[in-house]
Coordinates of C-alpha atoms and ligand atoms in Angstrom, one line a residue:
M1 CA 42.0 78.4 -20.1
A2 CA 41.0 78.9 -16.5
K3 CA 41.3 82.4 -15.1
P4 CA 40.8 83.4 -11.5
A5 CA 38.1 85.9 -10.8
A6 CA 37.0 87.5 -7.7
R7 CA 33.4 87.4 -6.7
F8 CA 31.5 88.2 -3.6
V9 CA 29.1 85.6 -2.2
C10 CA 26.5 85.9 0.5
Q11 CA 27.2 83.2 3.1
N12 CA 23.6 83.1 4.1
C13 CA 21.7 82.7 0.8
G14 CA 24.4 82.2 -1.8
A15 CA 23.7 85.3 -3.9
V16 CA 26.7 86.5 -5.9
T17 CA 27.6 90.1 -6.4
S18 CA 30.5 91.8 -8.2
K19 CA 31.4 94.1 -5.3
W20 CA 31.4 94.0 -1.6
Q21 CA 28.4 95.2 0.3
G22 CA 27.6 95.4 4.0
R23 CA 24.1 93.9 3.5
C24 CA 23.0 91.3 1.1
E25 CA 20.3 92.7 -1.3
T26 CA 18.8 89.3 -1.8
C27 CA 18.2 88.1 1.7
G28 CA 18.7 91.2 3.7
E29 CA 21.3 89.8 6.1
W30 CA 24.1 92.0 7.3
N31 CA 27.8 91.2 7.1
T32 CA 27.4 87.9 5.3
I33 CA 29.2 88.9 2.0
V34 CA 32.6 87.4 1.6
E35 CA 35.1 87.6 -1.2
E36 CA 35.7 84.2 -2.8
Q37 CA 38.1 83.3 -5.6
T38 CA 36.9 80.9 -8.1
E39 CA 38.1 79.4 -11.3
I40 CA 35.9 80.3 -14.2
R41 CA 36.3 78.0 -17.1
A42 CA 36.3 79.6 -20.5
P43 CA 33.6 78.2 -22.7
G44 CA 34.6 75.8 -25.4
P45 CA 34.5 76.8 -29.1
A46 CA 31.1 78.2 -29.8
G47 CA 28.7 75.9 -31.7
K48 CA 31.1 73.0 -31.5
S49 CA 30.2 69.8 -29.7
A50 CA 33.8 69.0 -29.0
G51 CA 34.0 65.7 -27.0
G52 CA 30.3 65.6 -26.3
R53 CA 28.5 62.2 -26.4
K54 CA 25.1 61.7 -28.0
I55 CA 22.4 61.2 -25.5
D56 CA 19.3 59.0 -26.0
F57 CA 15.9 60.4 -25.7
V58 CA 13.2 58.0 -24.6
S59 CA 9.5 58.1 -24.1
L60 CA 7.7 58.7 -20.8
K61 CA 6.2 55.2 -21.0
G62 CA 8.0 52.4 -19.4
R63 CA 8.3 50.6 -16.1
A64 CA 10.0 52.4 -13.3
A65 CA 10.7 50.1 -10.4
P66 CA 10.6 51.6 -7.0
P67 CA 14.1 52.4 -5.7
P68 CA 15.7 49.7 -3.6
R69 CA 16.1 50.9 0.0
T70 CA 18.5 50.4 2.9
E71 CA 16.4 50.5 6.0
S72 CA 18.1 51.8 9.2
G73 CA 15.7 49.8 11.4
M74 CA 14.7 53.1 13.1
A75 CA 11.1 53.3 11.9
E76 CA 10.8 57.0 12.6
L77 CA 13.9 57.8 10.4
D78 CA 12.9 55.3 7.7
R79 CA 9.5 56.8 7.3
V80 CA 10.8 60.3 6.9
L81 CA 13.2 59.1 4.3
G82 CA 10.4 57.4 2.5
G83 CA 11.3 53.9 3.4
G84 CA 15.0 54.0 4.0
F85 CA 18.2 55.2 2.3
V86 CA 18.2 55.0 -1.5
P87 CA 21.5 53.9 -3.1
G88 CA 23.2 56.7 -5.0
S89 CA 21.2 59.4 -3.3
V90 CA 22.4 62.3 -1.2
V91 CA 20.5 63.4 2.0
L92 CA 21.2 66.6 3.7
V93 CA 20.5 66.6 7.5
G94 CA 20.3 70.1 8.8
G95 CA 19.7 71.5 12.3
D96 CA 21.0 73.7 15.0
P97 CA 24.3 72.8 16.6
G98 CA 23.8 70.5 19.6
I99 CA 20.4 69.3 18.5
G100 CA 21.4 65.7 18.0
K101 CA 22.4 65.2 14.4
S102 CA 25.6 63.3 15.1
T103 CA 23.8 61.1 17.7
I104 CA 20.9 60.0 15.4
L105 CA 23.3 59.4 12.4
L106 CA 25.7 57.4 14.6
Q107 CA 22.8 55.3 15.8
A108 CA 21.4 54.7 12.3
A109 CA 24.9 54.0 10.9
A110 CA 25.6 51.5 13.6
R111 CA 22.3 49.7 13.0
I112 CA 22.9 49.4 9.2
A113 CA 26.5 48.2 9.9
N114 CA 25.2 45.6 12.3
A115 CA 23.0 44.3 9.5
G116 CA 26.2 43.5 7.6
K117 CA 26.4 46.5 5.3
R118 CA 29.6 48.6 4.9
V119 CA 29.0 52.0 6.6
L120 CA 31.6 54.8 6.7
Y121 CA 31.3 57.6 9.2
I122 CA 33.7 60.5 8.4
S123 CA 33.9 63.0 11.1
G124 CA 35.3 66.4 10.4
E125 CA 34.1 68.0 13.5
E126 CA 35.0 65.7 16.2
A127 CA 38.1 63.7 16.9
I128 CA 38.0 59.9 16.8
D129 CA 38.1 59.7 20.6
Q130 CA 35.0 62.0 20.8
V131 CA 33.0 59.8 18.5
R132 CA 34.2 56.8 20.4
L133 CA 33.0 58.3 23.5
R134 CA 29.6 59.0 22.1
A135 CA 29.5 55.3 20.9
L136 CA 30.3 54.1 24.3
R137 CA 27.5 56.2 25.8
L138 CA 25.1 54.8 23.1
G139 CA 26.3 51.3 23.6
L140 CA 27.3 50.9 20.0
T141 CA 31.1 50.2 20.4
D142 CA 30.7 46.7 18.9
S143 CA 29.2 48.0 15.7
P144 CA 31.5 47.2 12.7
L145 CA 31.2 50.6 11.1
G146 CA 34.3 52.3 9.6
L147 CA 35.2 55.5 11.4
A148 CA 37.6 58.2 10.3
A149 CA 38.3 61.8 11.1
A150 CA 39.1 63.7 8.0
T151 CA 38.4 67.1 6.4
S152 CA 40.3 67.1 3.1
L153 CA 37.9 66.2 0.3
R154 CA 40.8 65.0 -1.8
D155 CA 41.6 62.3 0.8
I156 CA 38.0 61.5 1.3
A157 CA 37.2 61.1 -2.4
A158 CA 40.3 59.1 -2.9
S159 CA 39.4 56.7 -0.1
L160 CA 35.8 56.4 -1.4
E161 CA 37.0 55.6 -4.9
E162 CA 38.7 52.6 -3.4
E163 CA 35.5 51.4 -1.6
K164 CA 33.9 48.6 -3.5
D165 CA 30.8 47.9 -1.5
A166 CA 30.0 50.8 0.7
T167 CA 26.2 51.3 1.4
L168 CA 26.2 54.4 3.4
V169 CA 28.7 57.3 3.9
I170 CA 28.1 60.0 6.5
I171 CA 29.9 63.3 6.3
D172 CA 29.7 65.1 9.6
S173 CA 29.7 67.9 8.6
I174 CA 29.8 69.3 5.1
Q175 CA 30.9 72.6 6.5
T176 CA 34.2 71.2 7.7
V177 CA 35.4 69.5 4.5
W178 CA 37.3 71.5 1.9
L179 CA 38.8 71.2 -1.4
D180 CA 42.4 72.5 -1.6
S181 CA 42.1 73.6 -5.2
L182 CA 39.5 76.3 -4.1
D183 CA 40.9 79.5 -2.6
A184 CA 38.1 79.8 -0.1
A185 CA 37.8 79.0 3.6
P186 CA 36.0 75.8 4.7
G187 CA 32.4 76.4 5.3
T188 CA 32.0 79.2 2.6
V189 CA 29.4 78.8 0.0
S190 CA 32.0 77.9 -2.8
Q191 CA 33.6 75.2 -0.6
V192 CA 30.4 73.7 0.6
R193 CA 28.9 73.6 -3.0
A194 CA 32.0 72.2 -4.5
C195 CA 32.5 69.5 -1.9
A196 CA 28.8 68.6 -2.0
A197 CA 29.0 68.3 -5.8
E198 CA 32.0 66.1 -5.6
L199 CA 30.4 63.8 -3.0
T200 CA 27.1 63.7 -5.1
R201 CA 29.2 62.6 -8.1
L202 CA 30.8 59.9 -6.0
A203 CA 27.5 58.7 -4.7
K204 CA 26.0 58.4 -8.1
T205 CA 29.0 56.6 -9.7
R206 CA 29.7 54.3 -6.7
G207 CA 26.1 53.7 -5.8
F208 CA 26.3 54.4 -2.0
A209 CA 24.0 56.8 -0.2
V210 CA 25.6 59.9 1.3
V211 CA 24.4 61.8 4.3
L212 CA 25.6 65.4 4.5
V213 CA 25.3 67.0 8.0
G214 CA 24.8 70.8 7.8
H215 CA 24.5 73.2 10.6
V216 CA 22.0 76.0 10.4
T217 CA 23.6 79.2 11.3
K218 CA 21.9 82.5 11.7
E219 CA 25.1 84.5 11.9
G220 CA 26.1 83.7 8.4
T221 CA 29.6 82.8 9.4
L222 CA 29.2 79.4 7.7
A223 CA 27.2 78.7 4.6
G224 CA 23.8 77.4 5.7
P225 CA 22.4 74.1 4.3
R226 CA 20.0 76.2 2.3
V227 CA 22.5 76.6 -0.4
L228 CA 22.6 72.9 -0.9
E229 CA 18.9 72.2 -0.9
H230 CA 18.6 72.2 -4.7
M231 CA 21.6 69.8 -5.2
V232 CA 20.5 67.0 -2.9
D233 CA 17.8 64.4 -3.2
A234 CA 16.3 64.9 0.3
T235 CA 16.6 67.5 2.9
L236 CA 15.7 66.7 6.5
Y237 CA 15.6 69.1 9.3
F238 CA 16.2 68.0 12.8
E239 CA 14.3 70.4 15.1
G240 CA 13.5 70.8 18.6
D241 CA 14.1 73.0 21.6
R242 CA 17.2 72.0 23.5
G243 CA 15.1 72.6 26.6
H244 CA 12.7 69.9 25.6
Q245 CA 13.6 66.3 25.2
F246 CA 11.5 65.9 22.0
R247 CA 13.2 66.1 18.6
I248 CA 11.4 66.2 15.4
L249 CA 12.9 65.1 12.1
R250 CA 11.1 66.7 9.2
A251 CA 11.5 66.2 5.5
V252 CA 11.3 69.5 3.7
K253 CA 12.4 68.0 0.3
N254 CA 12.4 64.4 -0.7
R255 CA 12.7 63.0 -4.3
F256 CA 11.9 59.6 -3.0
G257 CA 9.1 60.2 -0.6
A258 CA 6.5 62.5 0.9
T259 CA 7.7 65.9 2.3
D260 CA 5.2 66.3 5.1
E261 CA 6.4 63.3 7.1
I262 CA 7.9 63.7 10.6
G263 CA 9.7 61.4 12.9
V264 CA 9.5 62.0 16.6
F265 CA 12.4 61.1 18.9
E266 CA 13.1 61.6 22.5
M267 CA 16.6 62.5 23.7
T268 CA 17.6 60.4 26.6
D269 CA 20.9 59.8 28.3
R270 CA 21.3 56.8 26.1
G271 CA 20.8 58.6 22.8
L272 CA 17.6 59.2 20.7
M273 CA 14.7 56.9 21.3
E274 CA 12.0 56.6 18.8
V275 CA 8.5 57.8 19.9
A276 CA 5.9 55.5 18.2
N277 CA 3.0 57.3 19.8
P278 CA 3.7 61.0 19.8
S279 CA 0.1 62.1 20.7
A280 CA 0.4 60.3 24.1
L281 CA 3.7 62.0 24.7
F282 CA 2.6 65.5 23.7
L283 CA -0.5 65.2 25.9
A284 CA 1.3 63.5 28.8
E285 CA 1.6 66.6 31.0
R286 CA -1.8 68.0 30.2
R287 CA -4.0 69.0 33.1
G288 CA -7.6 68.7 32.2
N289 CA -9.5 71.3 34.1
I290 CA -7.9 74.6 33.3
S291 CA -9.1 77.3 31.0
G292 CA -7.3 78.4 28.0
S293 CA -6.5 74.8 26.9
A294 CA -7.8 72.8 24.0
V295 CA -6.7 69.6 22.3
F296 CA -6.0 69.8 18.5
A297 CA -6.4 66.7 16.5
G298 CA -3.7 67.4 13.9
M299 CA -2.0 65.6 11.1
E300 CA 1.7 65.5 10.4
G301 CA 2.1 63.9 7.0
T302 CA 0.3 60.6 7.0
R303 CA 0.0 60.3 10.8
P304 CA -2.3 61.9 13.2
V305 CA -0.8 63.8 16.1
L306 CA -2.8 65.2 19.0
V307 CA -1.4 68.3 20.7
E308 CA -2.5 70.6 23.4
I309 CA -3.0 74.3 22.6
Q310 CA -2.5 76.6 25.5
V311 CA -3.6 80.3 25.8
L312 CA -2.9 82.6 28.6
L313 CA -4.5 86.1 28.8
S314 CA -3.2 88.6 31.2
P315 CA -4.2 92.2 31.5
S316 CA -1.9 94.5 29.6
P317 CA -0.2 97.2 31.5
S318 CA -2.0 100.3 30.5
G319 CA -0.3 102.6 28.0
G320 CA 1.7 100.1 25.8
S321 CA 0.2 98.0 23.1
P322 CA -0.8 94.5 24.2
R323 CA 1.8 91.7 23.7
R324 CA 1.1 88.7 21.3
Q325 CA 3.6 86.0 22.1
V326 CA 3.3 82.8 20.0
V327 CA 5.4 79.6 20.3
G328 CA 4.8 76.9 17.7
W329 CA 2.1 78.5 15.6
D330 CA 1.9 81.4 13.2
S331 CA 1.4 84.8 14.9
G332 CA -0.3 86.3 11.8
R333 CA -2.9 83.5 12.0
L334 CA -3.5 84.3 15.6
A335 CA -4.1 88.0 14.8
M336 CA -6.5 86.9 12.2
L337 CA -8.5 84.6 14.5
M338 CA -8.7 87.2 17.2
A339 CA -10.0 89.7 14.7
V340 CA -12.6 87.1 13.6
L341 CA -13.6 86.3 17.2
E342 CA -13.9 90.1 17.9
S343 CA -15.9 91.1 15.0
R344 CA -18.0 88.1 14.3
C345 CA -18.6 86.7 17.8
R346 CA -18.0 89.8 20.0
V347 CA -15.3 88.1 22.0
S348 CA -13.1 90.9 23.1
L349 CA -9.4 90.1 23.8
G350 CA -8.0 93.5 22.8
Q351 CA -6.9 94.8 26.1
N352 CA -5.1 91.6 27.2
D353 CA -1.6 90.3 26.5
V354 CA -2.1 87.0 24.6
Y355 CA 0.4 84.1 25.0
L356 CA -0.1 81.1 22.8
N357 CA 1.9 77.9 23.1
I358 CA 1.8 74.6 21.5
A359 CA 2.7 72.3 24.4
G360 CA 5.7 69.9 23.9
G361 CA 7.6 72.0 21.4
L362 CA 5.9 70.9 18.2
R363 CA 5.4 73.4 15.4
V364 CA 1.9 73.3 13.9
N365 CA 1.5 74.6 10.4
E366 CA -2.0 73.3 9.5
P367 CA -4.9 75.8 9.2
A368 CA -7.0 72.9 10.7
A369 CA -5.7 74.1 14.1
D370 CA -7.8 77.3 13.9
L371 CA -10.8 75.8 15.7
A372 CA -8.6 74.4 18.6
V373 CA -6.9 77.8 18.9
A374 CA -10.2 79.6 18.9
A375 CA -11.5 77.2 21.5
A376 CA -8.5 77.8 23.7
L377 CA -8.9 81.6 23.2
V378 CA -12.6 81.6 24.1
S379 CA -12.0 79.3 27.0
A380 CA -9.3 81.7 28.3
A381 CA -11.5 84.8 27.7
T382 CA -14.5 83.2 29.6
D383 CA -12.3 81.5 32.1
R384 CA -14.2 78.2 31.5
P385 CA -12.2 75.0 30.7
T386 CA -13.1 73.3 27.5
D387 CA -14.4 69.7 27.8
P388 CA -11.3 67.9 28.7
E389 CA -12.5 64.8 26.8
M390 CA -12.9 66.7 23.5
V391 CA -10.7 67.4 20.5
F392 CA -11.1 70.2 18.1
F393 CA -10.1 70.7 14.4
G394 CA -11.4 72.8 11.6
E395 CA -10.3 75.8 9.5
I396 CA -11.9 79.2 10.2
G397 CA -12.7 81.7 7.4
L398 CA -12.9 85.5 7.7
S399 CA -16.6 85.5 8.1
G400 CA -16.3 83.0 11.0
E401 CA -17.4 80.0 8.9
I402 CA -15.8 76.7 9.8
R403 CA -14.3 75.0 6.8
Q404 CA -13.7 71.4 6.0
V405 CA -10.2 70.0 6.5
A406 CA -8.7 66.7 5.2
Q407 CA -8.4 63.4 7.0
T408 CA -11.4 63.8 9.2
D409 CA -11.6 60.0 9.9
T410 CA -8.0 59.6 10.7
R411 CA -8.1 62.4 13.2
L412 CA -11.2 61.1 14.9
R413 CA -9.8 57.6 15.1
E414 CA -6.6 58.8 16.8
A415 CA -8.7 60.8 19.3
A416 CA -10.8 57.7 20.1
K417 CA -7.7 55.6 20.4
L418 CA -6.3 58.0 23.0
G419 CA -9.5 57.9 25.0
F420 CA -11.2 61.0 24.0
A421 CA -15.0 61.0 24.1
A422 CA -16.0 63.9 21.9
A423 CA -14.9 66.1 19.0
T424 CA -15.9 69.5 17.6
L425 CA -15.4 69.6 13.9
P426 CA -16.6 71.3 10.7
R427 CA -20.1 70.4 9.6
R428 CA -19.8 67.7 6.9
V429 CA -21.5 68.0 3.6
A430 CA -23.1 64.8 2.6
R431 CA -21.6 63.7 -0.7
P432 CA -23.1 61.0 -2.9
G433 CA -21.3 57.8 -2.4
R434 CA -19.9 58.8 0.9
T435 CA -20.6 56.4 3.6
A436 CA -20.8 57.5 7.2
S437 CA -17.9 56.0 9.0
A438 CA -17.9 54.7 12.5
H439 CA -16.3 56.9 15.1
D440 CA -15.7 54.5 17.9
G441 CA -18.3 56.1 20.2
L442 CA -17.0 59.6 19.8
K443 CA -19.7 62.2 20.3
L444 CA -19.4 64.6 17.4
T445 CA -20.4 68.2 17.5
E446 CA -20.5 69.5 13.9
I447 CA -20.5 73.2 13.6
G448 CA -20.8 75.6 10.7
H449 CA -19.9 78.9 12.3
L450 CA -17.5 80.1 15.1
A451 CA -20.5 81.4 17.0
D452 CA -21.6 77.9 17.6
L453 CA -18.4 77.3 19.5
V454 CA -18.5 80.5 21.4
A455 CA -22.1 80.5 22.5
P456 CA -22.1 77.4 24.9
L457 CA -18.8 78.5 26.6
A458 CA -20.1 82.1 27.0
A459 CA -23.4 80.9 28.2
A460 CA -21.8 78.7 30.8
A461 CA -19.6 81.5 31.9
A462 CA -22.6 83.9 32.2
A463 CA -24.5 81.4 34.2
S464 CA -21.7 80.9 36.7
A465 CA -21.1 84.6 37.0
K466 CA -24.9 85.2 37.7
P467 CA -24.9 84.6 41.5
K468 CA -22.3 87.4 41.8
S469 CA -23.7 90.9 42.4
S470 CA -24.5 92.8 39.2
E471 CA -21.4 95.0 39.7
G472 CA -19.1 95.2 36.7
G473 CA -21.3 92.9 34.5
T474 CA -20.3 90.8 31.7
K475 CA -22.3 92.9 29.2
D476 CA -23.2 90.8 26.3
T477 CA -19.5 90.3 25.6
P478 CA -17.9 87.3 27.1
R479 CA -14.9 88.9 29.0
R480 CA -12.1 87.6 31.0
K481 CA -14.0 87.3 34.2
A482 CA -13.7 85.8 37.5
P483 CA -16.0 83.0 38.6
E484 CA -13.4 82.3 41.3
T485 CA -14.0 85.7 42.9
A486 CA -17.7 84.9 42.8
A487 CA -17.0 81.7 44.7
E488 CA -14.9 83.6 47.3
A489 CA -17.7 86.1 47.9
Ligands
TYD501 P1 25.0 65.9 18.9 O1 24.4 64.7 18.2 O2 26.4 66.1 19.2 O3 24.4 67.3 18.2 P2 24.8 67.8 16.8 O4 25.6 66.8 16.0 O5 23.4 68.2 16.2 O6 25.5 69.1 17.0 O7 24.1 66.0 20.3 C1 24.6 66.8 21.3 C2 23.6 66.9 22.5 O8 22.9 65.7 22.7 C3 24.4 67.2 23.7 O9 23.9 68.3 24.3 C4 24.3 66.0 24.6 C5 23.0 65.4 24.1 N1 23.1 63.9 24.2 C6 22.2 63.3 25.2 O10 21.4 63.9 25.8 N2 22.2 61.9 25.2 C7 23.1 61.2 24.5 O11 23.0 59.9 24.6 C8 24.0 61.8 23.6 C9 25.0 61.0 22.7 C10 23.9 63.2 23.5
MG502 MG1 27.6 67.0 15.5

């Protein structure tokens, strides 16, 4: 028999405790623990297989056909999904409120409906009129998709059971739907999990793909999508800075595709536009001839992306410890690089505040960005611009050695395609059977140690500082110095 039991569930990470606490011991968040009533089903008679059906065990051999796909026609979205929506699968789309989840899903839904498929959009957050207004703005009002505003999972499930040929069902958002048999508020971990489980069951039995929209909340007032990640087939995060027009759709889990793919979109007044050539976009506002800037030839999944890395050094007010402000990169990695520059190449940055920014709002996770960051740091420290026609990539080790990274050819090809003329990269070891590939006229500078990068810039800085009187002096350490003041003199 079912008996109600009280339990306390962290709304941030889903950890369960037997008593209320101010702070979750698992994730460390404060005020996230909420009491939830749940039905606990008594286990069946021990050792008895009452009502169970025998399952068949098969061998690993056998042909697995690739899953059929429903393409949305938005290439950026389809690639992140691994080729389109898979029937019977559940995709979680997470992201900050207002980032554009409803917009991109309405656009994709309309396209699939236009292709003659049955698509249902169930909005729990917005009224019908609000969704219609968005459709009007996006120019999608003629699309034959089915729209409903509903939050009761009982109603939703009953309606979906009736659907014979639905291809795609969008639930916007999972935090607004609720099951009346659960004594917990909508948006709590119990509700979100139970509703997602029921929708997953429907997707598998009925064969339509389900998209669950989930808001990421820091406050812990609503259960975050994290508690659902293990249940769904794919988790996509829609990221971006609301101050920027770029939006990046990133797969963090995908049972039917690669997880390092990104899709790049631009938010315009007519919805999200696909960005087929993100490098050109990220470099669009680059100003060539300033110090502290270097172009990184990066990879996001299977595609190369060129981004500008910007560093600004400013003298730290005496007394306090210098600031290290990083946007779009790992601050621990920056600290490591600065230590390597300081102890292996005698580039001193210690007294300055350091600001590092990945232009355009992209987040870079690759260690291959080390060399570009180092180039930007050295360029800022010596006040000499890097070659504006040059890209950089390579991982840096603690002794200052430059390490190989994957996909060298792809990176170089993208740089050449975008009109760059030179690249600084790790020294390549000749391997038997490896053919030298063409690099479209790029001038390659292969280096084995960070000192090889620092020396030319430092020498150029020293040369241009020479005409100046000997006062101050650059010592043998390249220092943030002032060729401009020399010019003024
Ligand atoms: P929305 O899709 O509602 O975000 P989410 O579902 O993730 O909460 O997007 C809301 C923002 O997008 C809002 O600030 C307005 C902006 N927007 C545009 O700039 N252009 C458009 O065509 C649309 C529909 C929205
Ligand atoms: Mg929305």
